[in-house]
XYZ file of C-alpha atoms in Angstrom:
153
model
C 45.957 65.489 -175.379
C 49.325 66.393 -176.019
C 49.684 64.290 -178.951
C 46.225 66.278 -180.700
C 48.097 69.631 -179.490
C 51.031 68.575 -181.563
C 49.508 67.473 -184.405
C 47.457 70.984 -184.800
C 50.295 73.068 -184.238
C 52.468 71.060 -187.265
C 48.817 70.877 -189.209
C 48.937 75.101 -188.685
C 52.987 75.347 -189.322
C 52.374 73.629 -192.760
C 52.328 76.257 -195.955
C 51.227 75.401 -198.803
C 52.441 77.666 -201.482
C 49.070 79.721 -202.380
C 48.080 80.703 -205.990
C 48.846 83.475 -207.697
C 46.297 86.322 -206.309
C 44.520 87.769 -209.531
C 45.493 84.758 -212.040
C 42.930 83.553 -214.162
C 41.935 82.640 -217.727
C 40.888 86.668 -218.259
C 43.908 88.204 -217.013
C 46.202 85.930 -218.620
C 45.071 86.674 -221.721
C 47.005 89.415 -224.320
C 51.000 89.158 -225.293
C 53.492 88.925 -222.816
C 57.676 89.115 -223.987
C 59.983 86.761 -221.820
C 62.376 89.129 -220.605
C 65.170 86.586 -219.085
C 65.239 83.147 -219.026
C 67.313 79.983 -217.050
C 67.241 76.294 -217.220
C 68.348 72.947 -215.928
C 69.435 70.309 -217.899
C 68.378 66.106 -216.612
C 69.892 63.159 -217.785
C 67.242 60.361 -217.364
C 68.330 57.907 -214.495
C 70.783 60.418 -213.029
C 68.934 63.603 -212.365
C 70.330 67.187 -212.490
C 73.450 67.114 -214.503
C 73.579 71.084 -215.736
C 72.827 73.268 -212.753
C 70.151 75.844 -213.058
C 71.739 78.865 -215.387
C 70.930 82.026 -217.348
C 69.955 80.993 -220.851
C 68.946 84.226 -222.853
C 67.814 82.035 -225.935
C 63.950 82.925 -225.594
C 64.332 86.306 -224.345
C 62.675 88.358 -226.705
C 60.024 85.688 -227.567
C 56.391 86.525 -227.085
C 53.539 84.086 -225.635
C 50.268 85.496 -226.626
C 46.908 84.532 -225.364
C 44.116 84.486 -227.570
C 40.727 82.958 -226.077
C 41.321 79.373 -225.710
C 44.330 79.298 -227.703
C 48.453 80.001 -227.649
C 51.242 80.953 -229.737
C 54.951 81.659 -229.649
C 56.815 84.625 -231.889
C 59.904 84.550 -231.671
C 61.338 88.571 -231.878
C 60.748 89.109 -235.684
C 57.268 88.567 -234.969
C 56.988 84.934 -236.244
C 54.734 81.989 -235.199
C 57.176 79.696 -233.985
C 55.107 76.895 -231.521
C 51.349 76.604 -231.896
C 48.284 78.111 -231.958
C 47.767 75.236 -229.197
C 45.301 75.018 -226.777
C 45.637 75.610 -222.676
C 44.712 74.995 -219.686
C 44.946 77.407 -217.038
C 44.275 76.010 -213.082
C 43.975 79.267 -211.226
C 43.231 77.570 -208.149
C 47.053 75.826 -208.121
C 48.464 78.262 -210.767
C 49.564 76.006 -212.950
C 49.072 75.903 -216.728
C 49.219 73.080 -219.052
C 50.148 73.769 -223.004
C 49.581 71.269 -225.317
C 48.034 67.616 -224.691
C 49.772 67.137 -221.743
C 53.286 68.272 -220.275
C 55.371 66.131 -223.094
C 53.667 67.335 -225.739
C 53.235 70.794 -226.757
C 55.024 73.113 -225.064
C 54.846 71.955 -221.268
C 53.776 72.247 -217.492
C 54.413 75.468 -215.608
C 53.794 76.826 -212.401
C 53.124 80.376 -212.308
C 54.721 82.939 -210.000
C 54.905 86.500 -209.088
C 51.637 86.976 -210.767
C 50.755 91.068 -211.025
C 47.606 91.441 -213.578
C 48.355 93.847 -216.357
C 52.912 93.513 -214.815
C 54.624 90.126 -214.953
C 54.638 86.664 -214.212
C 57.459 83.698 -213.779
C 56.470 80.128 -214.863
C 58.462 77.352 -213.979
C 58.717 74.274 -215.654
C 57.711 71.007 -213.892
C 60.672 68.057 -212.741
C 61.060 65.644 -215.292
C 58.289 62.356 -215.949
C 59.602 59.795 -218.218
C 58.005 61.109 -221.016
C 59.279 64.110 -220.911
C 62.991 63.030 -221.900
C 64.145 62.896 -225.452
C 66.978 60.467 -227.113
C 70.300 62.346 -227.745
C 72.403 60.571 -230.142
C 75.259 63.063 -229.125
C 75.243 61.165 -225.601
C 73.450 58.218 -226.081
C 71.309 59.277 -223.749
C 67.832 60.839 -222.752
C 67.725 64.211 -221.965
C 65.451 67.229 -220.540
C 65.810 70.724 -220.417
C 63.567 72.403 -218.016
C 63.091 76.130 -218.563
C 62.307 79.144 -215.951
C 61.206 82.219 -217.295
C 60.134 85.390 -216.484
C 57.671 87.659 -218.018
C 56.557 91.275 -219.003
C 53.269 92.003 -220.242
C 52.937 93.575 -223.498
C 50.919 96.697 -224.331
């Protein structure tokens, strides 16, 4: 009896991190400006080998939801990545762009979603795939991004 009692109670203690309340493939939709930006930088084999940091060099860049489809402008106003296709799973906020997280523009998990406000998405942990050849190094490399978003009027 004891041993069911425990298991409940650590079954109840357990949180899973819930979805964003309000996210879906309607309020998504529309231009939102990344106002600030970090990243981490993976070397394949040895993990982490930048620590998470500010990295302003998409601030200013706009994602903008059109039906079924997504672009990037950069702050000129210019299509920079896509119109690509997405793939919005409001029930574990995540969003895929592109034809899968290596290609295209990547995996997030969405944050801090207020309709109509902000959001944060933050990019998945490395997969193989995911890595690219640096002949710098002479090594594969990944830069994962985390971003944070205004809605645009």
């Amino acid at each position: 009896m004891v041993v069911v009692g425990l298991t409940l109670l650590t079954a109840a203690c357990k949180k899973e991190e819930a979805a964003p309340a309000g996210l879906s493939s309607t309020t998504i939709q529309g231009s939102w400006a990344i106002t600030s930006g970090e990243g981490t930088e993976w070397r394949k084999g040895d993990g982490i080998i930048t620590p998470r940091a500010n990295d302003p060099s998409l601030v200013g860049y706009k994602l903008v939801f059109e039906d079924n489809m997504m672009s990037v402008k950069d702050i000129m106003g210019n299509v920079v990545f896509g119109p690509s296709t997405w793939n919005l799973d409001d029930a574990s906020g995540t969003i895929l762009i592109g034809t899968d997280g290596s290609n295209g523009l990547g995996f997030f998990t969405i944050k801090n979603f207020v309709a109509g406000t902000s959001m944060d998405w933050d990019q998945r942990d490395p997969i193989d795939d995911d890595y690219s050849y640096k002949v710098d190094c002479d090594c594969f490399l990944y830069f994962q991004k985390f971003l944070k978003m205004s809605k645009m009027p």
